[in-house]
XYZ file of C-alpha atoms in Angstrom:
624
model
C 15.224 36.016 -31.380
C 14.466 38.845 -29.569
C 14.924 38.640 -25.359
C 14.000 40.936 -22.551
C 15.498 40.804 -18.763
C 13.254 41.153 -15.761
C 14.088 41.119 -12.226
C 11.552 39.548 -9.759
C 10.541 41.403 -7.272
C 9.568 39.127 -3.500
C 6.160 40.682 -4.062
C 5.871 39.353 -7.750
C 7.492 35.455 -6.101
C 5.489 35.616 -3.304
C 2.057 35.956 -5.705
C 2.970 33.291 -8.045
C 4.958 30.721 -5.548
C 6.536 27.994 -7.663
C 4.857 24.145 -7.591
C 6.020 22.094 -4.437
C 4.984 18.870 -6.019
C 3.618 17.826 -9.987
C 1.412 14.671 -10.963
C 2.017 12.862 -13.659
C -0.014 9.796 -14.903
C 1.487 7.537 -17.567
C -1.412 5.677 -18.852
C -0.997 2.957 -22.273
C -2.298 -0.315 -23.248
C -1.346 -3.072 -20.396
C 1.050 -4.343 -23.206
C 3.193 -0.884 -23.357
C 5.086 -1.073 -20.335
C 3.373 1.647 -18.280
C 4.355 0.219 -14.846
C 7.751 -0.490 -16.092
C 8.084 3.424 -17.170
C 6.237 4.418 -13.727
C 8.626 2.695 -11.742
C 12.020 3.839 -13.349
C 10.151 7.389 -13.414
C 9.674 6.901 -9.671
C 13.419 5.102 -9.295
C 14.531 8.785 -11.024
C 12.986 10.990 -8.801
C 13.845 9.093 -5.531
C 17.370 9.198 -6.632
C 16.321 13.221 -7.439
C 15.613 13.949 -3.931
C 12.033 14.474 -4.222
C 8.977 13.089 -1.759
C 7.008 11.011 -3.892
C 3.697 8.803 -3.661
C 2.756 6.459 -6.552
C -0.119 4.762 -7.145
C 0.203 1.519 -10.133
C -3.394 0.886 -11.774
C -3.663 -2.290 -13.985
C -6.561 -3.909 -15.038
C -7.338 -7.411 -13.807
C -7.139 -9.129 -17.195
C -4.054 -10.799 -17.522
C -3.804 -9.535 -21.821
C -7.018 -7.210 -22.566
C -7.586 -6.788 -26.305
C -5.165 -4.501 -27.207
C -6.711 -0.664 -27.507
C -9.875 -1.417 -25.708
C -10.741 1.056 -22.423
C -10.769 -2.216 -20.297
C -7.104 -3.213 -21.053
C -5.688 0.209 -19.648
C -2.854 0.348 -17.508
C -1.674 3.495 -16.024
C 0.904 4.654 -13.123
C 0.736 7.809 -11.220
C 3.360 9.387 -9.566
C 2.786 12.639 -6.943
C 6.394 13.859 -6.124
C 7.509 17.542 -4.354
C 9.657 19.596 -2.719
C 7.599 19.119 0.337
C 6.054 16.487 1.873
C 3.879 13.864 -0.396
C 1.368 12.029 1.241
C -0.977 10.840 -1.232
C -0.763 10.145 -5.255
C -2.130 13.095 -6.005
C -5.873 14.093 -6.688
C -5.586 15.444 -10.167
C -2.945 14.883 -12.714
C -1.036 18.335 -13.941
C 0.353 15.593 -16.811
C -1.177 13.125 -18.777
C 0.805 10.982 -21.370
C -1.338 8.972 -23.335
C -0.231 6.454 -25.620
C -3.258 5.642 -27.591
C -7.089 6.529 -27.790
C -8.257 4.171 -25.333
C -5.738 4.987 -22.424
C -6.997 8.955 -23.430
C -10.811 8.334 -22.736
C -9.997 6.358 -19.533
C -8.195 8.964 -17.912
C -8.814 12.576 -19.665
C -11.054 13.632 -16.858
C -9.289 13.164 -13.991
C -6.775 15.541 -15.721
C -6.545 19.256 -14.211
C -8.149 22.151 -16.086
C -5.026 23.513 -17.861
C -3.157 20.582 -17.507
C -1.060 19.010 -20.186
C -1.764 15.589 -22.447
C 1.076 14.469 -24.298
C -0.648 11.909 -26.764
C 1.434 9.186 -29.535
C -0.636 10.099 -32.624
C 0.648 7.402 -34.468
C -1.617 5.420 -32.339
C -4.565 7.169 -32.805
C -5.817 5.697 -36.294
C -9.338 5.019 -37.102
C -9.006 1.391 -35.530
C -8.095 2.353 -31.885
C -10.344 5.247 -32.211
C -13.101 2.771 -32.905
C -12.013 0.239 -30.422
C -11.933 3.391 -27.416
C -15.300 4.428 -28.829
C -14.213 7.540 -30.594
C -16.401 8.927 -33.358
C -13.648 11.543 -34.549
C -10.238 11.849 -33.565
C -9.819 14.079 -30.109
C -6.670 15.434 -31.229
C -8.386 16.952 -34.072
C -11.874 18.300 -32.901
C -11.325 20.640 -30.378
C -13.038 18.474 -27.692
C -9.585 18.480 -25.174
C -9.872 22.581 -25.309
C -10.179 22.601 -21.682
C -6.436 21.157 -21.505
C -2.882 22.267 -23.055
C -2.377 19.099 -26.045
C 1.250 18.177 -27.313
C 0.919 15.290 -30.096
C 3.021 13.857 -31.967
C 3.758 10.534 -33.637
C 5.929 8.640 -30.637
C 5.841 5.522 -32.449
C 7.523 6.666 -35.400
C 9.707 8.660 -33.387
C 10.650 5.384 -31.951
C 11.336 4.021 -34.544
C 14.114 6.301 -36.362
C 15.508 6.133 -33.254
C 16.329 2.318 -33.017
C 16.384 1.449 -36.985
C 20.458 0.949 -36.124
C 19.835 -2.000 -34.205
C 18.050 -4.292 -36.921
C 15.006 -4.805 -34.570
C 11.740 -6.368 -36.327
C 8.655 -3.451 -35.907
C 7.024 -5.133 -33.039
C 10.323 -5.828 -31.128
C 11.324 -1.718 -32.286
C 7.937 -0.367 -30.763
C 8.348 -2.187 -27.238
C 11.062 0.262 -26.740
C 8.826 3.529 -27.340
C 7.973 3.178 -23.215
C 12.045 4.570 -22.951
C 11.307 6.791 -25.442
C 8.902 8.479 -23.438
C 10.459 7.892 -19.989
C 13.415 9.909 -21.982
C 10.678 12.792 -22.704
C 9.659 12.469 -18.925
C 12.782 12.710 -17.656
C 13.867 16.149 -19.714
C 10.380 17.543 -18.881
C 11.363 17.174 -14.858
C 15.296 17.747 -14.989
C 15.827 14.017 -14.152
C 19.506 12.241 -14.472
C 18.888 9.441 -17.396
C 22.350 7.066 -16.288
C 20.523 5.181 -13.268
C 18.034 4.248 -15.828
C 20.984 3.354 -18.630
C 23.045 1.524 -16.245
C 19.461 -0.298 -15.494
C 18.582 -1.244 -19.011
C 22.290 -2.787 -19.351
C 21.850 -5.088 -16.368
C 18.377 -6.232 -17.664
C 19.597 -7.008 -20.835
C 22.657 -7.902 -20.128
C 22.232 -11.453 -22.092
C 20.994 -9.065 -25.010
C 23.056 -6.417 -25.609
C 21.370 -5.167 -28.512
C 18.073 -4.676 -26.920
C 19.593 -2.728 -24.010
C 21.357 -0.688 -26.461
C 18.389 0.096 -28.597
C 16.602 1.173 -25.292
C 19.283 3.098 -24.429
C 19.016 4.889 -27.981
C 15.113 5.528 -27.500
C 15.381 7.088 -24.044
C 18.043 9.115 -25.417
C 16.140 10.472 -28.353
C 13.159 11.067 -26.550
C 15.345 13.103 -24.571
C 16.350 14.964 -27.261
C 13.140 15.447 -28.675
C 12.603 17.682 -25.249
C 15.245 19.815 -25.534
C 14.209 20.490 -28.997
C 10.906 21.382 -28.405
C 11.311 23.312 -25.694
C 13.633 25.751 -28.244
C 10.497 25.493 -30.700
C 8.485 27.234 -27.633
C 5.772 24.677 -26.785
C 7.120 22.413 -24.132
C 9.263 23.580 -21.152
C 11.070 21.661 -18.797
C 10.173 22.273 -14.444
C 13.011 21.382 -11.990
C 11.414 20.607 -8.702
C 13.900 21.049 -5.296
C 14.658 18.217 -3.402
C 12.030 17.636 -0.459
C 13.879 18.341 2.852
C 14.559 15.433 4.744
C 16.493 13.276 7.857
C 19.725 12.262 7.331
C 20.189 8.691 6.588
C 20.291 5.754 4.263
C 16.833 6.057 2.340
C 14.945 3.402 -0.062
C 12.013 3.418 -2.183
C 9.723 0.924 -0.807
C 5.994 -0.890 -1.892
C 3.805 -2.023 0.810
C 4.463 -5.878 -0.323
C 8.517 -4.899 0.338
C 7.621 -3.204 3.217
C 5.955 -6.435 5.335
C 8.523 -8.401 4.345
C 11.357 -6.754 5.574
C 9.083 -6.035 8.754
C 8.265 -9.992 9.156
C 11.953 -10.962 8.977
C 12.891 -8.161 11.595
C 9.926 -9.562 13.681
C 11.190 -12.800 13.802
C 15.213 -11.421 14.336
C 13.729 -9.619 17.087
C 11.976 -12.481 18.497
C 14.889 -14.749 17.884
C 12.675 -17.308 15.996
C 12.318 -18.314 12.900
C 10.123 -18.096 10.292
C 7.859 -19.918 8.164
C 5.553 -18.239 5.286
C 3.130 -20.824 3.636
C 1.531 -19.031 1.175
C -0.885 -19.142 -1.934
C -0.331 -16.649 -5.204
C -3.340 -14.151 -5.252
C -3.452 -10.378 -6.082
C -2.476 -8.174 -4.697
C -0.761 -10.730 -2.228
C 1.906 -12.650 -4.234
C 4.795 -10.258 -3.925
C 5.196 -10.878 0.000
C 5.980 -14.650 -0.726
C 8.325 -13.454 -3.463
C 9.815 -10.952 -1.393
C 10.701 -13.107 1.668
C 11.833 -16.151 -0.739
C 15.320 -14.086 -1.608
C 15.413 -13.592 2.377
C 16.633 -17.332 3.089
C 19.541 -15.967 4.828
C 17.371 -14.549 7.513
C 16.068 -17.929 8.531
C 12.955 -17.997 6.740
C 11.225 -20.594 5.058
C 9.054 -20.340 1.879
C 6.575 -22.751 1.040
C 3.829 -22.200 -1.887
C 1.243 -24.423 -1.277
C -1.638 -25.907 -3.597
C -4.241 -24.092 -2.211
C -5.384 -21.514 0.430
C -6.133 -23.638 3.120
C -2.795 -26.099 2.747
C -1.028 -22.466 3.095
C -2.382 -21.751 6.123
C -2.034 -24.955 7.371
C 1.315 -25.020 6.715
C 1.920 -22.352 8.972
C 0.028 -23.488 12.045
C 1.959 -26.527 11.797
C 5.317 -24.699 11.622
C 4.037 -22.725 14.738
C 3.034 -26.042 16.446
C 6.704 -26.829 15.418
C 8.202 -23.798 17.004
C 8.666 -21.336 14.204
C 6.410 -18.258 13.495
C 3.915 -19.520 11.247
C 3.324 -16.609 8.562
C 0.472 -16.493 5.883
C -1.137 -13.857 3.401
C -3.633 -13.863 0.968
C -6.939 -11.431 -0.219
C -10.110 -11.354 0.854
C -11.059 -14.312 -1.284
C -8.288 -16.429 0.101
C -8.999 -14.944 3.892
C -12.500 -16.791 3.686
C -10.560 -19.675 2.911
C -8.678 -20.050 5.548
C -10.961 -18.924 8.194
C -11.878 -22.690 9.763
C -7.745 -22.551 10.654
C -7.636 -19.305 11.941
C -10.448 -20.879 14.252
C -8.178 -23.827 15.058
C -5.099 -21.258 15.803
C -7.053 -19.514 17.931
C -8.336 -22.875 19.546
C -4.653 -23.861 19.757
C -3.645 -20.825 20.787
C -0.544 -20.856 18.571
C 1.342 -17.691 17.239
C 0.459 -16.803 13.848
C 0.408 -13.793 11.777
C -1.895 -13.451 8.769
C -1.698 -10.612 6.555
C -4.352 -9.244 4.428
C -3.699 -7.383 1.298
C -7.694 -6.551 0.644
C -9.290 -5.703 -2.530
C -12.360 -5.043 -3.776
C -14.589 -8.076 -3.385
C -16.862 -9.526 -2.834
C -16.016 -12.945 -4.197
C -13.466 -12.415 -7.207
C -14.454 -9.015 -7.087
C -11.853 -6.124 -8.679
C -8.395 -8.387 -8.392
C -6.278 -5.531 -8.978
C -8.286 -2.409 -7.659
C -8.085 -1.804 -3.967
C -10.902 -1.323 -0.869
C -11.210 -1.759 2.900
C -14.050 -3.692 2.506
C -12.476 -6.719 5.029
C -12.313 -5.671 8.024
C -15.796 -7.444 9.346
C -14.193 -10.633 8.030
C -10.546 -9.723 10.528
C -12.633 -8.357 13.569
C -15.784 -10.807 13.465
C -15.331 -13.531 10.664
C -14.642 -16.818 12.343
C -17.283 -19.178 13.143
C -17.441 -18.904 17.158
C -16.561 -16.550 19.621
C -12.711 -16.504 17.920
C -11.193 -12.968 18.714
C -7.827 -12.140 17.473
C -5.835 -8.414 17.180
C -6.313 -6.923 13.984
C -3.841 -4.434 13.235
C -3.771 -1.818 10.143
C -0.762 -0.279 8.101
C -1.258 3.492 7.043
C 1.202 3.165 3.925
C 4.057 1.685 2.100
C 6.382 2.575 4.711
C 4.726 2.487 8.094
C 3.634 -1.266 7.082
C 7.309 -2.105 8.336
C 6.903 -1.525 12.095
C 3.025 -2.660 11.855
C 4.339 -6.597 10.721
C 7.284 -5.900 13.596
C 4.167 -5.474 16.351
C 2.112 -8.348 14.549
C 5.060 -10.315 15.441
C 5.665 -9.116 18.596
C 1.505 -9.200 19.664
C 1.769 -12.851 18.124
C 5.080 -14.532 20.119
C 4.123 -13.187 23.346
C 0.257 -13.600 23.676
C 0.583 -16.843 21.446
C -2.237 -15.701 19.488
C -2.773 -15.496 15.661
C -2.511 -12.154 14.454
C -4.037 -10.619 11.004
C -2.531 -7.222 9.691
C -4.134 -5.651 7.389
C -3.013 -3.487 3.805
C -4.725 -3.284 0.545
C -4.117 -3.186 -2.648
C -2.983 0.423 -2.719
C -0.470 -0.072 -0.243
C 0.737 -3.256 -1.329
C 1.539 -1.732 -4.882
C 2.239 1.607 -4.462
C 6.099 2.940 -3.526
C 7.282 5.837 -1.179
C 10.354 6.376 0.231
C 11.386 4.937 3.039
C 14.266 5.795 5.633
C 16.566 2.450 6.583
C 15.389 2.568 10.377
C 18.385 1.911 13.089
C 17.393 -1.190 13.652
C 19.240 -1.487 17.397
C 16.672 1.388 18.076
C 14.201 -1.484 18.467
C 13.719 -3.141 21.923
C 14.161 -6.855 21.345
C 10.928 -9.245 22.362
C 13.008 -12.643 22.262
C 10.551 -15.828 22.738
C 10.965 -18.319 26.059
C 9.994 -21.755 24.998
C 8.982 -24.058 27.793
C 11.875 -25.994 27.700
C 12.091 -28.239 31.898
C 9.148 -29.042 33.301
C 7.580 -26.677 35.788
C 7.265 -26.836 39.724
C 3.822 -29.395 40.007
C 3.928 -30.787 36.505
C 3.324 -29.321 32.941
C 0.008 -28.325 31.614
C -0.441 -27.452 28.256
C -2.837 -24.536 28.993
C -1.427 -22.976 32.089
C -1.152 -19.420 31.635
C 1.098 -16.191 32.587
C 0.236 -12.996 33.745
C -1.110 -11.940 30.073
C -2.919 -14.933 29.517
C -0.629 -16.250 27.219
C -0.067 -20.640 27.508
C 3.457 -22.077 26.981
C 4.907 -22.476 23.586
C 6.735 -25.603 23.459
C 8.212 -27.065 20.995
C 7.587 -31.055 19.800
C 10.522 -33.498 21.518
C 11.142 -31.707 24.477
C 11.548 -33.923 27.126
C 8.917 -34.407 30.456
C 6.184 -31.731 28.102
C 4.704 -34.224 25.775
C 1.563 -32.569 24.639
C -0.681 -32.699 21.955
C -3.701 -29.867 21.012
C -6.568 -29.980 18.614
C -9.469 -27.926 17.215
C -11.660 -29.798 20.156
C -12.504 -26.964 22.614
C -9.759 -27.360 25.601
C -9.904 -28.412 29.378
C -8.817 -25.055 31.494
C -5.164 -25.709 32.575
C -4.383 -29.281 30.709
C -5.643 -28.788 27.542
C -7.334 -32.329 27.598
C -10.538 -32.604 25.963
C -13.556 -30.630 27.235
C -16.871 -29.899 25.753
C -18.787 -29.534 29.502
C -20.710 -25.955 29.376
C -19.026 -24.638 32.192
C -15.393 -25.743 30.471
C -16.404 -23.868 27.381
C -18.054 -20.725 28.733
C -14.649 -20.132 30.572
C -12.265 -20.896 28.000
C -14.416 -18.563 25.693
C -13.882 -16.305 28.508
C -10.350 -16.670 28.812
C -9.658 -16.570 25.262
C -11.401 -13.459 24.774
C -9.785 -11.755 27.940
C -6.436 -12.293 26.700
C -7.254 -10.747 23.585
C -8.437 -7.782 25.090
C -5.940 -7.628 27.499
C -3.643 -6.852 24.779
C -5.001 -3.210 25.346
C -2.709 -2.728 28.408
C 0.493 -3.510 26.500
C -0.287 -1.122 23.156
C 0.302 2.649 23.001
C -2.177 5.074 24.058
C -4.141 6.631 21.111
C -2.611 10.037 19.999
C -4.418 12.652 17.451
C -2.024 12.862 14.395
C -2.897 16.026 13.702
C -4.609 18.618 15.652
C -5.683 18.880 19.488
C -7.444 16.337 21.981
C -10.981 17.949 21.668
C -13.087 20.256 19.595
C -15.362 20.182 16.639
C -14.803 17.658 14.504
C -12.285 14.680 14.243
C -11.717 12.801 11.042
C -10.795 9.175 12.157
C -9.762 6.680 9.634
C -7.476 3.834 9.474
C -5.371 2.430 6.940
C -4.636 3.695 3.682
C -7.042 6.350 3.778
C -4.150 8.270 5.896
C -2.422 10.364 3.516
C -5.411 11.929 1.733
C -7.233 12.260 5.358
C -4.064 14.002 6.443
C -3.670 16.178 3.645
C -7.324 17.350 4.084
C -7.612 18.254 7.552
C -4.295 19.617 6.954
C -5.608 22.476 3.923
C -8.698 22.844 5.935
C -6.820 23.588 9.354
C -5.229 26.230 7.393
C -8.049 28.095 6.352
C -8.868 28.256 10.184
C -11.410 25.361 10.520
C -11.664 23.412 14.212
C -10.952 20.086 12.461
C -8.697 17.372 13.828
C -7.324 13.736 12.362
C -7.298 10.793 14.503
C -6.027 7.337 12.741
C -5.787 4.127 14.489
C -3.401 1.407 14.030
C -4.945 -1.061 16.020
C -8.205 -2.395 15.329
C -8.814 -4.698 17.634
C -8.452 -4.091 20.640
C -8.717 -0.749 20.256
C -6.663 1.664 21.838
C -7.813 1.977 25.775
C -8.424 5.691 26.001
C -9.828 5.573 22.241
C -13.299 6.236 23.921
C -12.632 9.108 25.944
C -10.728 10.701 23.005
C -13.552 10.633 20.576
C -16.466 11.634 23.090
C -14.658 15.048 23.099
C -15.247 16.283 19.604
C -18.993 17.381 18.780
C -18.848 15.747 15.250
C -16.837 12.551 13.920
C -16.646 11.582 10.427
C -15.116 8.323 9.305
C -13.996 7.995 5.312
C -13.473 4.427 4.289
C -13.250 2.519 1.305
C -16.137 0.407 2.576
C -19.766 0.743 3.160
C -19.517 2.318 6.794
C -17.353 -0.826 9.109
C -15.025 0.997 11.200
C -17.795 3.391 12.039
C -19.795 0.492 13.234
C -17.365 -0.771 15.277
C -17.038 2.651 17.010
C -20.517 3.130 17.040
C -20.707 -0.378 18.809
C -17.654 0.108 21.907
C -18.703 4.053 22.277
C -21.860 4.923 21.208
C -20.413 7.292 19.598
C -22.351 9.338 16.759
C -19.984 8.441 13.885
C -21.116 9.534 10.862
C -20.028 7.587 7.825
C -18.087 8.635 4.297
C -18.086 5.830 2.159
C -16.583 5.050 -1.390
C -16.349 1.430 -2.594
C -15.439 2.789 -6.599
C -11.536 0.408 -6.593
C -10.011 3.647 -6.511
C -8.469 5.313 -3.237
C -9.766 8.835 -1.655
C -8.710 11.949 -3.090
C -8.271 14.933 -1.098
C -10.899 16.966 -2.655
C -13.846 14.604 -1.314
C -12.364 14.413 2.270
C -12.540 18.370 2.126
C -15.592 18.811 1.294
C -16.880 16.311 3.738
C -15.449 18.258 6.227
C -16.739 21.464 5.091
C -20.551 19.890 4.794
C -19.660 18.968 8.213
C -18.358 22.434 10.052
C -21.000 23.947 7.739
């Protein structure tokens, strides 16, 4: 083989700059382990060093016909040398492991980029059932992309025919066999994922040894390839970073841990009464290996028993905790209304999804806060916080606990199903870093007698807890006399405990951080304010567009009622404001609403999150 030496020049690197970060999608049949591949994949690169963002996309069918477009499951990973805020926009890889999991996601694919494709499953059956007339791989119709093919399930296999395995037990392992590929193409250590595969199986050593075997081979197979000359392998730096104990983390982990260091800061317990929904479930399976932390799971039989649960835990003198969907939400909204009658800690977090009713179970939207700011029957305000991403919904469930123990007020924090799925790392915070918010029951009874209802300087009653002796109490969903608590339905009685209840609420504003712009300066020409998990590809726009010189700026608020007190002033001094959400225009209504401000509105309700590319060129229509 002939060779030839060159030495690059800094002009030459400086013109062709190496990738900072690489997509890759892994997209199969729901049956083929795709978000088990993803998630070693992403387990991999965390352990590599790298920023990552990942973004798991399942269908809602719990076992689609197998090789039909609707029962695709895929799992994207974005991960750099720099810093990763989003999943990426377009893929640079695709793997596809049969017809159907090609036509879903071809198109999203980069011009140029690569599809690695399993041949073996593309016979004239799954062709047929993906709605293929000829076979892609064959007709020249992927010529806008770079195509590797070969058979992967044959591959698969040779590799494990050692091990005795019947076909269909042999092909499950053909997910390691490509994980093996994945992990030569991006220089990727293969023993985290071997010493893995032994502690899953570790009641079946056979199985974890004939994964073992297929990740090896299909690690092979890359470093075979590549000396054939059509597939090379990219090593991607480590993404500079603090020092300190780090953790890849989902949005689902994320609250938990925040809830149970809530409550530890509080110095209360906890109580989660909960109901399985998607993309919920995983909190309440989360917290329920926390028991040593004090906390309480209960799965009730329904939605409202769940929340009910909770309240009475609160009444009890724990934190009442509850999450659910937006389906579930609606539920329980009569006792949120009867929290907020009580006035009775709570926090209530919402992982939304596209609705309305059933809606798209597993795809994710924004589409609920109307039903957290305004969805209660009465005047029945409550703060309505919103987590930015996997990580930053840690400290968001710390201030829903904190908001919640000392206004005594239910609180509902809200995520989607973007955050609650996806993974990013996260650094282990210091946790004596955080100023402690310990609750004061009402424990002797005050100077002139006890009164249910009597309330400190933020508006916030007494919590006492059942037994205590002299403050015998009880409370209802019957609207309250001022002070006592007794029962009072007079007009006056109810316009001023409306009154109350909504000044405390609002009061809130004086005891939350000032809004800051996250990126940019306090004025100019346009402002990009979102909230949520629209973050990272919001950031990641204003950032490329800053760079090319444009007067743009990103604002994103965390909390969404009440908002931020100088949130007001801060907008009126931009000429333009734009506000992406995956929703049909909310958050801009409710700034339209306190500021009469002109927000202008960029919608998307498709299940899937923002990429950067549309935020850009929303901002360049704008500035144009």
């Amino acid at each position: 083989m002939a060779t030839a030496a060159h030495q690059l020049t800094p002009q030459e690197a400086s013109a062709q700059p190496p990738a900072e970060n690489v997509v890759v999608r892994f997209a199969g049949d729901s049956g083929d382990g795709m978000q088990l591949t993803g998630g070693q994949f992403t387990l991999s690169t965390a352990l590599a060093g790298n920023d990552l963002a990942t973004f798991p996309d399942f269908p809602a069918e719990i076992r689609a016909p197998q090789g039909t477009t609707f029962g695709v499951s895929a799992f994207q990973i974005n991960f750099g040398s720099t810093d990763i805020d989003t999943a990426g926009d377009a893929p640079d890889v695709l793997i596809a492991m049969n017809p159907a999991a090609l036509k879903v996601n071809v198109s999203s694919l980069k011009d140029g980029g690569l599809i690695i494709a399993d041949e073996g499953e593309f016979g004239a059956r799954n062709l047929a059932k993906a709605g293929y007339d000829t076979n892609p791989l064959e007709d020249d119709s992927l010529g806008r992309w770079q195509l590797l093919s070969f058979n992967i399930s044959q591959l698969t296999l040779e590799a494990v025919k050692p091990f005795g395995l019947g076909n269909k037990e042999a092909l499950r392992c053909k997910n390691m066999w490509t994980l093996g590929l994945a992990l030569w193409m991006f220089d990727r250590d293969r023993q985290p994922i071997v010493d893995w595969l032994k502690a899953k199986f570790a009641k079946a050593p056979t199985l974890a040894e004939a994964n073992i075997a297929a990740l090896n081979a299909g690690h092979a197979y890359g470093e075979t390839a590549e000396l054939s000359g059509f597939l090379k392998q990219h090593h991607i730096s480590a993404a500079p970073a603090e020092p300190g104990l780090y953790r890849t983390v989902t949005g689902a982990e994320s609250i938990s841990l925040g809830l149970v260091a809530g409550t530890q800061l509080a110095n209360v317990p906890m109580f989660f009464g909960g109901y399985p929904i998607t993309p919920a479930s995983a909190i309440l399976h989360h917290l329920s290996r926390l028991k040593e932390y004090d906390v309480t799971t209960f799965q009730a039989e329904d939605e409202i028993a769940a929340i009910a649960s909770a309240i009475g835990a609160s009444y009890a003198g724990s934190l009442g905790v509850t999450s659910s969907s937006g389906p579930g939400i609606a539920l329980k909204g009569e006792a949120m209304g009867l929290a907020i009658m009580t006035e009775l800690p709570l926090v209530i977090v919402n992982s939304q999804r596209g609705g309305p009713s059933t809606g798209l179970p597993t795809k994710t939207e924004q589409s609920d806060l109307y039903q957290a700011v305004y969805g209660r029957n009465g005047d029945a305000p409550m703060p309505v916080l919103a987590a930015r991403s996997p990580a930053d919904a840690f400290d968001c469930a710390i201030e829903a606990v904190r908001l919640a123990t000392q206004f005594m007020t239910p609180v509902m924090l809200l995520t989607d199903g973007y955050i609650a799925n996806a993974a990013e790392p996260w650094r282990v915070p210091d946790m004596s870093r955080y100023a402690p918010f310990p609750v004061q029951y009402l424990e002797t009874v005050p100077e002139g007698g006890f009164k249910a209802y009597a309330r400190d300087d933020k508006l916030a009653r007494p919590w006492v807890k059942p037994g205590t002796p002299g403050l015998l109490h009880r409370i209802g969903g019957i609207e309250k006399a001022n002070g006592t608590g007794n029962i009072d339905y007079s007009p006056s009685n109810h316009q001023l405990m409306t009154d109350l209840r909504a000044d405390k609420v609002l009061g809130i504003a004086d005891h939350i951080p000032e809004q800051e712009v996250t990126l940019g300066e306090s004025k100019g020409k346009l402002a990009v304010v979102g909230w949520g998990s629209t973050y990272g590809p919001i950031h990641q726009a204003v950032r490329r567009q800053r760079m090319k010189g444009r007067d743009v700026h990103h604002i994103h608020v965390r909390h969404i009622w009440p908002l931020p007190r100088n949130l007001g002033d801060l907008l009126r001094s931009y000429d333009k404001i734009i506000v992406p959400e995956m929703n049909t225009g909310q958050f801009k209504t409710v700034l339209r609403d306190q500021y009469l401000v002109d927000a202008r509105p960029l919608n998307k309700v498709s299940g899937q999150p923002f990429r950067i590319s549309e935020i850009e060129a929303a901002i360049e229509s704008a500035l144009s």
